[in-house]
């Protein structure tokens, strides 16, 4: 990779979003769900970054913050050096044109009253791109690009007449029709049949090379992340606990949580792992969490030190790698001995 | 280029079964007997409204059949030189110049209340005006009033309701409190007072009724629907694609609440006709002729006590009001099923 490809397209600086919970009677302090809690990360130009974590860890919220679907409590998102939350009027429109979100649920992301053509052409109409004929031509082109061929047979149909995979393709076409530079894909395959999933994944990979996209791919599925992504960031309860090249993370996970995630991926001919994740913990702790390490209650390698210290900072471990764990040194030792 | 156009056309034909919303509504109406019945009645009334001016110009002499100024009496028939079983040749004194001049200056009383005869299929009212002609003439006024009120109501309700749902904040609070206020507002007493203060004709009444009901309950109903639509991802997607708030309201919220708006438009017609009938029964409206006014004429002329015997004075008008309202109501009820099934679908 050359140096220009390494420049961050999007950078977040201590990004935080708390959702207030309704105050109950007799409760002294307001409670907050710490959906995203001090995330500092960057997405480099042209890369595919996977954001992995279990349900409720804040990965979708982080993705939504990046495209300015919601405003952060504190911290900032920098898109090509500009603070996203300060954009207004014309600059905001330019930002909207360059940044797109692909939704998780293709059944909800398309207006049921609009034809496929109208759905895909909407961003073009909003930005007043070209004449009616030119817009039609672009819609037809992008529809065939996403594999809906012949495009003419799909243009006049309504979303409900399409299958899940076809709808997701329409949603992808809609996101790409403005030639964006940065796309956040929020688990675009999680609602699809596994038979269709591979096709959509392949499509995303093809389109990325064709349109020189920068892609943030949000998923809970490490297998998918490995297939799609160059780099992976693992998220746990609003914090990023490990970042690194996809291969490295999968072959040599440093954070105990990443290890647990990898163990949880079912494999043929292997017994289910003993230390399975307990879902209830994840959700309970995101409300007014303790200052110590978020992963403490489930961590197999925690000791006294972890109980007294603050949540560990994300520290670099050689090259691309960064991990938020006090015990990483020990982990590395164990792995090198083994 | 040319080839492209041909393929597009042919694919359109290919997917003609692909359900456009309007086609689906039409299919539902065709399947529903109540809706067809309602449409049939409305068409019948529409036909009456259309042929009345034609009849007035061709068959019906305005001297006898004009719904407001025409009347049937000896004098009017003699003036036209027509004699029949009900009106035989006049006595000789009729032709004396003194009598004729007094007739011309309008000093002679008007016509009489006739029951069914050949030239008045529904009889005449207490001053000799043809009931059928009045009935048909009033239809046009009822159409104008009902539809104008409904359009004003629904336009206001749709715009204010969707805006309140999407903009939330003080816009929402203001319009919702206003709706609460107007729902508690006693409409008919207010209109009675208003009729004393200003000249209430049909258009005025439609505007007042439209505003009263437009900012009232319909706003709340439309807002609730718009809130449900707002929660869908495609609304946010439009915003993230760069669409302004106005764009989202115009292109996504309003198209989705329109079926519901249309439904309430039909119910509003019913309410407006009812109110008009009440007000003109009290004789408070400045209308030439209306169904309510016909019943008013009967009660004001002292026929109320013998209403069974003089049934043609009130039954046709009453039946017309009921049928006209029922027609819109039945279509509304039938459409309600379509709208609600679409709502559940997404």
XYZ file of C-alpha atoms in Angstrom:
684
model
C 0.000 0.000 0.000
C 1.282 3.453 -0.829
C 1.210 6.392 1.540
C -1.937 8.053 0.160
C -3.957 4.923 0.794
C -2.974 5.103 4.454
C -4.561 8.507 5.038
C -7.643 8.266 7.235
C -10.915 9.114 5.497
C -12.755 9.102 8.767
C -11.260 9.613 12.185
C -13.058 9.665 15.479
C -11.716 11.387 18.500
C -12.905 10.156 21.888
C -16.367 9.655 20.399
C -19.072 9.139 23.014
C -22.821 8.680 22.886
C -24.932 8.115 25.981
C -28.628 7.350 25.729
C -30.555 8.497 28.802
C -32.923 5.957 30.314
C -36.290 7.128 31.601
C -35.921 8.000 35.262
C -37.771 5.674 37.581
C -39.410 6.686 40.810
C -37.098 6.731 43.814
C -34.049 6.732 41.628
C -31.472 9.285 42.604
C -29.351 9.610 39.513
C -30.275 9.529 35.862
C -29.120 6.362 34.143
C -27.384 6.272 30.823
C -26.704 3.519 28.362
C -23.100 3.985 27.331
C -23.632 2.925 23.745
C -20.376 4.337 22.448
C -17.849 5.295 25.070
C -14.706 7.139 24.083
C -13.909 5.533 20.761
C -10.830 6.783 18.964
C -10.270 5.084 15.653
C -9.621 5.800 12.028
C -10.715 4.334 8.735
C -8.043 4.597 6.064
C -8.722 5.504 2.447
C -9.616 2.497 0.357
C -9.636 -0.045 3.139
C -12.353 -2.358 4.353
C -12.585 -2.153 8.084
C -14.658 -4.724 9.923
C -16.367 -3.706 13.142
C -17.075 -6.850 15.124
C -18.877 -7.368 18.383
C -21.874 -9.072 19.883
C -25.396 -7.615 19.960
C -25.751 -4.479 22.015
C -22.068 -3.582 22.033
C -22.668 -0.317 20.197
C -21.281 -1.160 16.799
C -24.368 -0.016 14.918
C -24.495 3.179 16.965
C -20.859 3.836 16.132
C -21.611 3.343 12.447
C -24.561 5.709 12.687
C -22.401 8.328 14.378
C -19.922 8.130 11.512
C -22.571 8.961 8.901
C -24.144 11.580 11.182
C -27.407 9.744 11.616
C -27.197 10.846 15.238
C -25.158 13.380 17.168
C -22.503 12.372 19.723
C -22.701 13.297 23.400
C -19.063 14.333 23.221
C -16.072 13.798 21.007
C -15.987 14.288 17.297
C -16.016 12.592 13.926
C -13.630 13.969 11.345
C -14.436 13.241 7.711
C -11.542 14.201 5.474
C -10.348 16.485 8.240
C -13.672 18.252 8.777
C -15.672 17.980 11.966
C -18.876 16.312 10.824
C -21.079 17.728 13.563
C -20.205 21.284 12.501
C -21.322 20.842 8.897
C -24.253 22.989 7.803
C -26.180 23.675 4.613
C -24.217 23.103 1.439
C -21.205 21.452 3.101
C -23.556 19.055 4.882
C -25.174 18.177 1.558
C -21.731 17.496 0.118
C -20.983 15.255 3.101
C -24.274 13.392 2.643
C -23.362 12.865 -0.982
C -20.037 11.278 -0.113
C -21.075 9.147 2.839
C -23.737 6.456 2.669
C -25.236 3.874 4.989
C -26.475 0.445 3.953
C -29.101 -0.731 6.383
C -29.300 -4.066 8.094
C -32.934 -4.668 7.202
C -33.625 -4.502 3.471
C -37.332 -4.890 4.187
C -37.406 -1.582 6.009
C -34.885 0.452 4.064
C -36.916 0.794 0.857
C -40.109 2.821 0.654
C -42.868 0.302 -0.179
C -44.761 2.941 -2.162
C -41.928 3.699 -4.547
C -40.773 1.598 -7.435
C -37.224 0.300 -7.514
C -36.398 3.002 -9.996
C -37.759 5.738 -7.730
C -35.913 4.308 -4.714
C -32.569 4.245 -6.460
C -33.044 7.576 -8.208
C -34.000 9.399 -5.012
C -30.456 10.433 -3.988
C -29.879 11.692 -7.551
C -33.073 13.724 -7.411
C -32.159 15.159 -4.032
C -28.807 16.333 -5.320
C -30.327 17.414 -8.646
C -27.902 15.284 -10.624
C -28.428 15.423 -14.357
C -31.624 15.388 -16.362
C -34.394 12.830 -16.078
C -32.889 10.775 -18.908
C -29.421 10.851 -17.385
C -30.785 9.780 -14.031
C -32.698 6.908 -15.622
C -29.540 5.867 -17.404
C -27.527 5.906 -14.188
C -30.180 3.934 -12.340
C -30.221 1.354 -15.091
C -26.434 1.184 -15.043
C -26.130 0.779 -11.291
C -28.905 -1.821 -11.185
C -27.045 -3.971 -13.655
C -23.870 -3.350 -11.660
C -25.454 -4.836 -8.549
C -26.578 -7.845 -10.521
C -30.221 -7.015 -11.101
C -30.269 -7.840 -14.805
C -31.964 -7.009 -17.015
C -32.424 -3.743 -15.150
C -35.591 -2.857 -17.088
C -37.538 -5.733 -15.572
C -36.766 -4.502 -12.064
C -37.178 -0.760 -12.437
C -40.959 -0.651 -12.417
C -41.400 -3.193 -9.645
C -42.185 -2.469 -6.039
C -39.873 -3.635 -3.222
C -42.430 -6.130 -1.929
C -42.196 -8.000 -5.215
C -38.503 -8.675 -4.674
C -36.736 -11.256 -2.553
C -34.601 -10.286 0.423
C -31.384 -10.588 -1.525
C -32.766 -8.542 -4.394
C -33.940 -5.855 -2.009
C -30.534 -5.656 -0.407
C -29.036 -5.292 -3.876
C -31.417 -2.419 -4.558
C -30.400 -0.835 -1.246
C -26.749 -1.203 -2.199
C -27.437 0.314 -5.615
C -29.135 3.225 -3.904
C -26.148 3.752 -1.623
C -23.677 3.656 -4.505
C -25.562 5.659 -7.105
C -23.947 8.929 -5.997
C -20.413 7.468 -6.137
C -19.727 7.915 -2.433
C -16.231 7.768 -0.980
C -17.190 6.164 2.317
C -19.888 3.584 2.933
C -20.980 2.105 6.239
C -22.561 -1.314 5.749
C -24.528 -2.256 8.845
C -24.724 -6.053 8.805
C -26.131 -6.049 5.263
C -26.261 -9.838 5.129
C -27.566 -10.706 8.579
C -31.220 -10.716 7.474
C -30.555 -12.762 4.359
C -30.622 -16.480 3.746
C -27.193 -17.999 3.823
C -27.652 -19.026 0.191
C -28.011 -15.385 -0.829
C -25.446 -14.060 1.610
C -22.386 -15.132 -0.327
C -23.676 -13.405 -3.444
C -24.204 -10.096 -1.681
C -20.783 -10.328 -0.033
C -19.136 -11.004 -3.360
C -21.020 -8.063 -4.830
C -19.752 -5.743 -2.102
C -16.196 -6.920 -2.678
C -16.501 -6.378 -6.449
C -18.059 -2.956 -6.106
C -15.463 -1.811 -3.632
C -12.645 -2.382 -6.091
C -14.661 -0.846 -8.908
C -15.698 2.320 -7.091
C -12.565 2.633 -4.888
C -14.782 2.691 -1.838
C -13.789 2.920 1.739
C -15.995 0.492 3.577
C -16.849 0.103 7.216
C -18.406 -3.315 7.536
C -20.347 -3.888 10.723
C -20.975 -7.516 11.618
C -21.237 -9.914 14.499
C -19.890 -12.713 12.367
C -16.130 -13.149 12.455
C -16.261 -15.509 9.505
C -17.851 -12.806 7.374
C -15.420 -10.185 8.660
C -12.507 -12.386 7.692
C -13.928 -12.759 4.173
C -14.663 -9.083 3.580
C -12.227 -7.038 5.595
C -8.613 -5.904 5.511
C -8.651 -4.783 9.118
C -10.859 -5.683 12.026
C -11.844 -3.691 15.083
C -13.398 -5.647 17.933
C -15.865 -3.773 20.064
C -17.103 -4.570 23.529
C -19.693 -2.510 25.425
C -19.051 0.766 23.671
C -15.277 0.470 23.558
C -12.879 -0.842 20.991
C -10.819 -3.558 22.649
C -8.656 -4.710 19.781
C -7.708 -3.449 16.322
C -5.484 -5.023 13.760
C -5.080 -6.622 10.372
C -7.750 -9.241 9.771
C -5.336 -12.131 9.425
C -3.429 -11.202 12.546
C -6.528 -10.894 14.677
C -7.939 -14.189 13.552
C -4.700 -16.101 13.786
C -3.348 -14.540 16.942
C -6.059 -12.846 18.997
C -4.580 -10.884 21.881
C -7.595 -9.662 23.819
C -9.397 -12.338 25.844
C -12.718 -11.166 24.380
C -11.508 -11.668 20.826
C -10.413 -15.135 21.814
C -13.841 -15.879 23.208
C -15.462 -14.626 20.024
C -13.261 -16.867 17.946
C -14.031 -19.825 20.144
C -17.712 -19.135 19.734
C -17.518 -19.595 15.977
C -18.816 -23.119 15.474
C -16.513 -25.421 13.601
C -17.117 -28.870 12.205
C -15.806 -31.758 14.237
C -15.269 -29.733 17.362
C -17.139 -29.698 20.619
C -18.831 -26.479 21.661
C -16.462 -24.340 23.703
C -16.981 -24.342 27.436
C -16.655 -20.608 27.997
C -19.626 -19.506 26.015
C -20.621 -15.839 26.182
C -23.486 -14.915 28.373
C -25.741 -12.436 26.641
C -27.367 -11.010 29.775
C -24.079 -9.614 31.049
C -23.513 -7.559 27.967
C -26.768 -5.703 28.221
C -26.756 -5.142 31.951
C -23.355 -3.599 32.096
C -23.750 -0.930 29.460
C -25.941 1.056 31.887
C -23.763 3.283 34.081
C -20.791 0.884 33.932
C -18.102 0.631 36.573
C -14.870 2.511 35.859
C -12.773 -0.637 35.653
C -12.296 -2.811 32.619
C -15.628 -3.439 30.859
C -14.777 -7.047 30.223
C -13.818 -7.788 33.814
C -16.892 -9.799 34.830
C -16.372 -12.284 32.026
C -12.627 -12.197 31.744
C -10.842 -15.502 32.331
C -7.413 -13.907 32.926
C -8.310 -10.918 35.121
C -6.599 -10.467 38.472
C -6.593 -8.017 41.426
C -4.795 -5.372 39.407
C -7.627 -5.257 36.862
C -10.216 -4.672 39.613
C -8.448 -1.563 40.842
C -7.357 -0.012 37.571
C -9.398 2.074 35.137
C -10.556 0.647 31.825
C -7.327 -0.099 29.967
C -6.378 2.302 27.149
C -5.950 1.073 23.608
C -2.193 0.597 23.325
C -0.222 -0.272 20.227
C 1.481 -3.667 20.051
C 3.679 -3.582 17.013
C 2.663 -2.171 13.645
C -1.054 -2.134 13.042
C -2.031 -3.824 16.245
C -3.649 -2.148 19.241
C -5.197 -3.852 22.267
C -6.950 -2.576 25.370
C -5.897 -5.051 28.046
C -3.414 -4.961 30.931
C -2.722 -8.629 30.584
C -1.704 -8.612 26.935
C 1.947 -9.067 27.782
C 1.039 -12.274 29.595
C -1.071 -13.407 26.665
C 1.763 -12.888 24.253
C 4.054 -14.888 26.541
C 1.621 -17.750 26.770
C 1.156 -17.857 23.040
C 4.842 -17.733 22.273
C 5.504 -20.567 24.725
C 2.811 -22.726 23.246
C -32.623 4.911 -27.923
C -35.719 3.825 -29.722
C -35.109 0.240 -28.797
C -34.742 1.190 -25.145
C -38.103 2.910 -25.170
C -39.790 -0.098 -26.680
C -38.385 -2.446 -24.063
C -39.459 -0.156 -21.255
C -42.964 -0.051 -22.625
C -43.116 -3.777 -23.078
C -41.817 -4.454 -19.568
C -44.455 -2.116 -18.200
C -47.032 -4.263 -19.911
C -45.347 -7.393 -18.656
C -45.682 -6.264 -15.061
C -49.122 -4.842 -15.343
C -50.202 -7.212 -12.606
C -47.546 -5.722 -10.349
C -49.720 -3.870 -7.892
C -49.679 -0.126 -8.102
C -51.487 1.182 -5.013
C -54.381 2.765 -6.931
C -55.032 -0.388 -8.895
C -55.152 -2.381 -5.696
C -57.684 0.007 -4.176
C -59.825 -0.227 -7.281
C -59.727 -4.011 -7.198
C -60.840 -3.982 -3.600
C -63.707 -1.614 -4.360
C -64.845 -3.803 -7.201
C -64.944 -6.782 -4.909
C -66.847 -5.000 -2.152
C -70.615 -4.747 -2.498
C -71.038 -1.928 -0.003
C -68.540 0.252 -1.816
C -70.220 -0.402 -5.158
C -73.575 0.463 -3.614
C -72.131 3.721 -2.312
C -70.593 4.590 -5.647
C -73.888 3.790 -7.361
C -75.763 6.210 -5.110
C -73.189 8.938 -5.607
C -73.375 8.482 -9.364
C -77.159 8.707 -9.160
C -76.965 11.973 -7.252
C -74.304 13.207 -9.637
C -76.633 12.400 -12.514
C -79.431 14.380 -10.815
C -77.154 17.358 -10.303
C -76.106 17.258 -13.955
C -79.485 16.864 -15.623
C -81.307 19.455 -13.505
C -80.054 22.474 -15.493
C -80.774 20.535 -18.691
C -84.346 19.882 -17.636
C -84.758 23.500 -16.646
C -83.654 24.595 -20.090
C -85.727 22.116 -22.056
C -88.704 20.418 -20.418
C -89.386 22.342 -17.231
C -90.709 25.861 -17.478
C -88.875 28.051 -14.956
C -92.113 29.813 -14.068
C -93.374 26.503 -12.667
C -90.306 24.474 -11.859
C -87.623 26.880 -10.666
C -86.601 25.476 -7.262
C -86.654 28.898 -5.606
C -88.926 31.234 -7.548
C -91.178 28.907 -9.538
C -94.572 27.893 -8.157
C -97.567 25.983 -9.272
C -100.895 27.773 -8.936
C -103.969 28.581 -10.964
C -102.541 31.916 -11.911
C -99.220 30.641 -13.157
C -100.833 27.980 -15.288
C -103.425 30.350 -16.667
C -100.695 32.834 -17.459
C -99.038 30.153 -19.547
C -102.384 29.223 -21.120
C -102.272 25.622 -19.940
C -105.406 23.956 -18.572
C -105.717 20.474 -17.156
C -107.720 18.408 -14.680
C -106.159 20.054 -11.654
C -106.306 23.537 -13.183
C -109.402 23.826 -15.395
C -110.161 26.897 -17.462
C -110.288 30.001 -15.278
C -113.476 31.796 -14.393
C -114.300 34.817 -16.437
C -113.292 37.320 -13.741
C -109.749 36.071 -14.063
C -109.235 37.914 -17.301
C -110.363 41.302 -16.020
C -107.517 43.821 -16.363
C -107.622 44.680 -12.636
C -107.012 41.083 -11.622
C -104.298 40.482 -14.166
C -102.409 43.611 -13.203
C -102.567 42.702 -9.540
C -101.203 39.266 -10.432
C -98.364 40.781 -12.408
C -97.297 42.961 -9.499
C -97.182 39.848 -7.363
C -99.967 40.722 -4.956
C -101.590 37.353 -5.297
C -100.657 34.559 -2.989
C -98.324 31.862 -4.229
C -99.162 28.298 -5.142
C -100.598 25.448 -3.216
C -99.265 22.286 -1.641
C -100.014 19.542 -4.134
C -99.591 15.819 -3.654
C -98.254 13.550 -6.353
C -99.615 14.409 -9.791
C -98.237 13.747 -13.240
C -96.363 17.019 -13.601
C -95.051 16.899 -10.002
C -93.915 13.320 -9.315
C -93.057 14.192 -5.709
C -95.692 16.859 -5.248
C -95.070 20.495 -4.400
C -94.032 22.262 -1.240
C -96.352 24.566 0.773
C -95.846 27.430 -1.684
C -96.259 25.298 -4.793
C -92.638 24.654 -5.720
C -91.773 21.328 -7.271
C -90.153 18.979 -4.731
C -88.275 16.899 -7.295
C -86.785 19.986 -8.860
C -85.696 21.276 -5.466
C -84.248 17.905 -4.583
C -82.218 17.702 -7.761
C -81.151 21.317 -7.623
C -79.905 20.944 -4.037
C -77.710 17.993 -4.975
C -75.221 20.263 -6.667
C -74.946 22.448 -3.578
C -74.434 19.401 -1.367
C -71.683 18.108 -3.621
C -69.931 21.451 -3.594
C -70.248 21.843 0.155
C -69.263 18.257 0.994
C -66.272 18.039 -1.298
C -65.000 21.548 -0.602
C -65.164 20.954 3.143
C -63.501 17.574 2.789
C -60.689 18.929 0.634
C -60.004 21.818 3.010
C -60.171 19.545 6.064
C -57.918 16.899 4.650
C -55.376 19.315 3.211
C -55.003 21.021 6.556
C -55.070 17.758 8.500
C -52.500 16.048 6.292
C -50.046 18.914 6.196
C -50.335 19.811 9.864
C -50.400 16.162 11.008
C -47.297 15.105 9.084
C -45.470 18.292 10.036
C -46.293 17.758 13.715
C -45.059 14.164 13.497
C -41.841 14.962 11.696
C -40.789 18.257 13.245
C -41.938 17.328 16.774
C -40.968 19.913 19.404
C -43.081 23.037 19.780
C -44.765 22.602 16.389
C -46.143 19.302 17.612
C -47.158 20.652 21.023
C -48.903 23.689 19.563
C -50.953 21.829 16.979
C -51.864 18.984 19.306
C -53.179 21.368 21.971
C -55.057 23.237 19.258
C -56.580 19.936 18.136
C -57.639 19.118 21.710
C -59.239 22.538 21.968
C -61.123 22.220 18.701
C -62.341 18.723 19.527
C -63.966 20.090 22.678
C -65.334 23.035 20.732
C -69.133 22.987 20.318
C -69.381 23.256 16.551
C -73.087 23.832 15.917
C -73.604 26.519 18.598
C -70.526 28.277 17.273
C -71.910 28.209 13.740
C -75.276 29.528 14.954
C -73.521 32.499 16.548
C -71.377 32.932 13.463
C -74.410 32.952 11.193
C -75.751 35.918 13.147
C -72.475 37.770 12.698
C -71.794 37.093 9.061
C -73.507 35.999 5.914
C -73.012 32.229 5.843
C -73.260 30.927 2.306
C -72.087 27.525 1.110
C -68.481 28.486 0.424
C -68.139 30.350 3.714
C -69.614 27.405 5.552
C -67.268 24.980 3.807
C -64.251 27.074 4.778
C -65.339 27.411 8.407
C -66.180 23.708 8.693
C -62.948 22.773 6.912
C -60.834 24.784 9.312
C -62.718 23.588 12.391
C -62.400 19.915 11.550
C -59.045 20.178 9.747
C -57.206 21.326 12.843
C -59.262 18.961 14.985
C -59.266 15.211 15.381
C -58.047 14.455 11.863
C -54.696 16.083 12.673
C -54.216 13.668 15.557
C -55.128 10.646 13.440
C -52.833 11.654 10.600
C -50.065 12.448 13.032
C -50.295 9.001 14.626
C -50.001 7.390 11.207
C -47.125 9.662 10.205
C -45.285 8.768 13.413
C -45.534 5.089 12.489
C -44.167 5.823 9.018
C -41.414 7.993 10.434
C -39.948 5.085 12.381
C -39.096 3.197 9.188
C -35.513 3.144 7.993
C -36.358 4.512 4.561
C -37.369 7.836 6.086
C -33.979 8.146 7.736
C -32.346 6.881 4.566
C -33.850 9.770 2.620
C -32.482 12.162 5.195
C -29.042 10.536 5.052
C -29.090 10.781 1.275
C -29.192 14.544 1.809
C -32.931 15.175 1.586
C -34.260 18.183 3.479
C -37.004 17.823 6.072
C -39.456 19.190 3.564
C -38.338 16.559 1.067
C -38.909 13.761 3.555
C -42.348 15.054 4.517
C -43.357 15.582 0.901
C -41.936 12.439 -0.648
C -42.291 9.876 2.107
C -44.670 10.875 4.882
C -47.472 12.446 2.858
C -47.702 9.657 0.248
C -47.993 7.170 3.088
C -50.738 8.971 4.986
C -52.689 9.891 1.826
C -54.841 6.738 1.820
C -55.830 7.505 5.392
C -56.438 11.139 4.483
C -58.649 10.071 1.627
C -60.565 7.828 3.977
C -61.230 10.678 6.376
C -62.136 12.871 3.459
C -65.073 10.573 2.814
C -66.135 10.652 6.447
C -65.813 14.442 6.464
C -68.274 14.716 3.584
C -70.826 12.918 5.736
C -70.225 15.234 8.685
C -70.358 18.373 6.537
C -73.682 17.453 4.927
C -75.116 16.694 8.347
C -74.039 20.061 9.705
C -75.377 21.871 6.673
C -78.734 20.129 7.033
C -78.920 21.121 10.694
C -78.045 24.745 10.052
C -80.394 25.194 7.136
C -83.155 23.452 9.080
C -82.777 26.302 11.554
C -82.892 28.652 8.573
C -79.483 30.115 9.343
C -77.802 29.570 6.014
C -77.924 31.801 3.021
C -78.592 29.118 0.430
C -81.183 29.258 -2.324
C -82.279 25.735 -1.779
C -80.989 22.754 0.138
C -82.340 19.571 1.625
C -82.241 20.993 5.109
C -84.015 24.112 3.925
C -86.775 21.996 2.364
C -87.517 20.465 5.744
C -87.303 23.914 7.280
C -89.917 25.207 4.808
C -92.267 22.445 5.837
C -91.949 23.072 9.572
C -92.043 26.843 9.129
C -95.279 26.595 7.137
C -97.047 24.711 9.875
C -97.115 21.270 8.319
C -95.066 19.698 11.081
C -98.074 18.371 13.033
C -99.520 16.620 9.984
C -96.222 15.397 8.675
C -97.464 11.846 8.032
C -100.160 13.042 5.690
C -97.855 15.485 3.909
C -94.967 13.019 3.720
C -93.601 14.383 0.457
C -92.652 17.599 2.223
C -89.935 15.990 4.336
C -89.385 12.360 3.361
C -87.617 12.896 -0.005
C -85.282 15.511 1.453
C -84.613 13.461 4.572
C -84.004 10.351 2.532
C -81.658 12.245 0.226
C -79.594 13.462 3.184
C -79.425 9.966 4.642
C -78.572 8.262 1.363
C -75.995 10.834 0.354
C -74.216 10.616 3.703
C -74.506 6.850 3.769
C -72.967 6.540 0.307
C -69.782 8.330 1.325
C -69.733 6.501 4.618
C -70.059 3.081 2.980
C -67.237 3.766 0.542
C -65.184 4.964 3.477
C -65.826 1.835 5.483
C -64.918 -0.351 2.567
C -61.706 1.570 1.909
C -60.852 1.392 5.572
C -60.154 -2.299 5.165
C -57.674 -1.641 2.371
C -55.969 1.158 4.266
C -55.619 -0.879 7.418
C -54.294 -3.931 5.650
C -51.695 -1.715 3.978
C -50.827 -0.196 7.297
C -50.082 -3.578 8.781
C -48.029 -4.535 5.790
C -45.667 -1.662 6.233
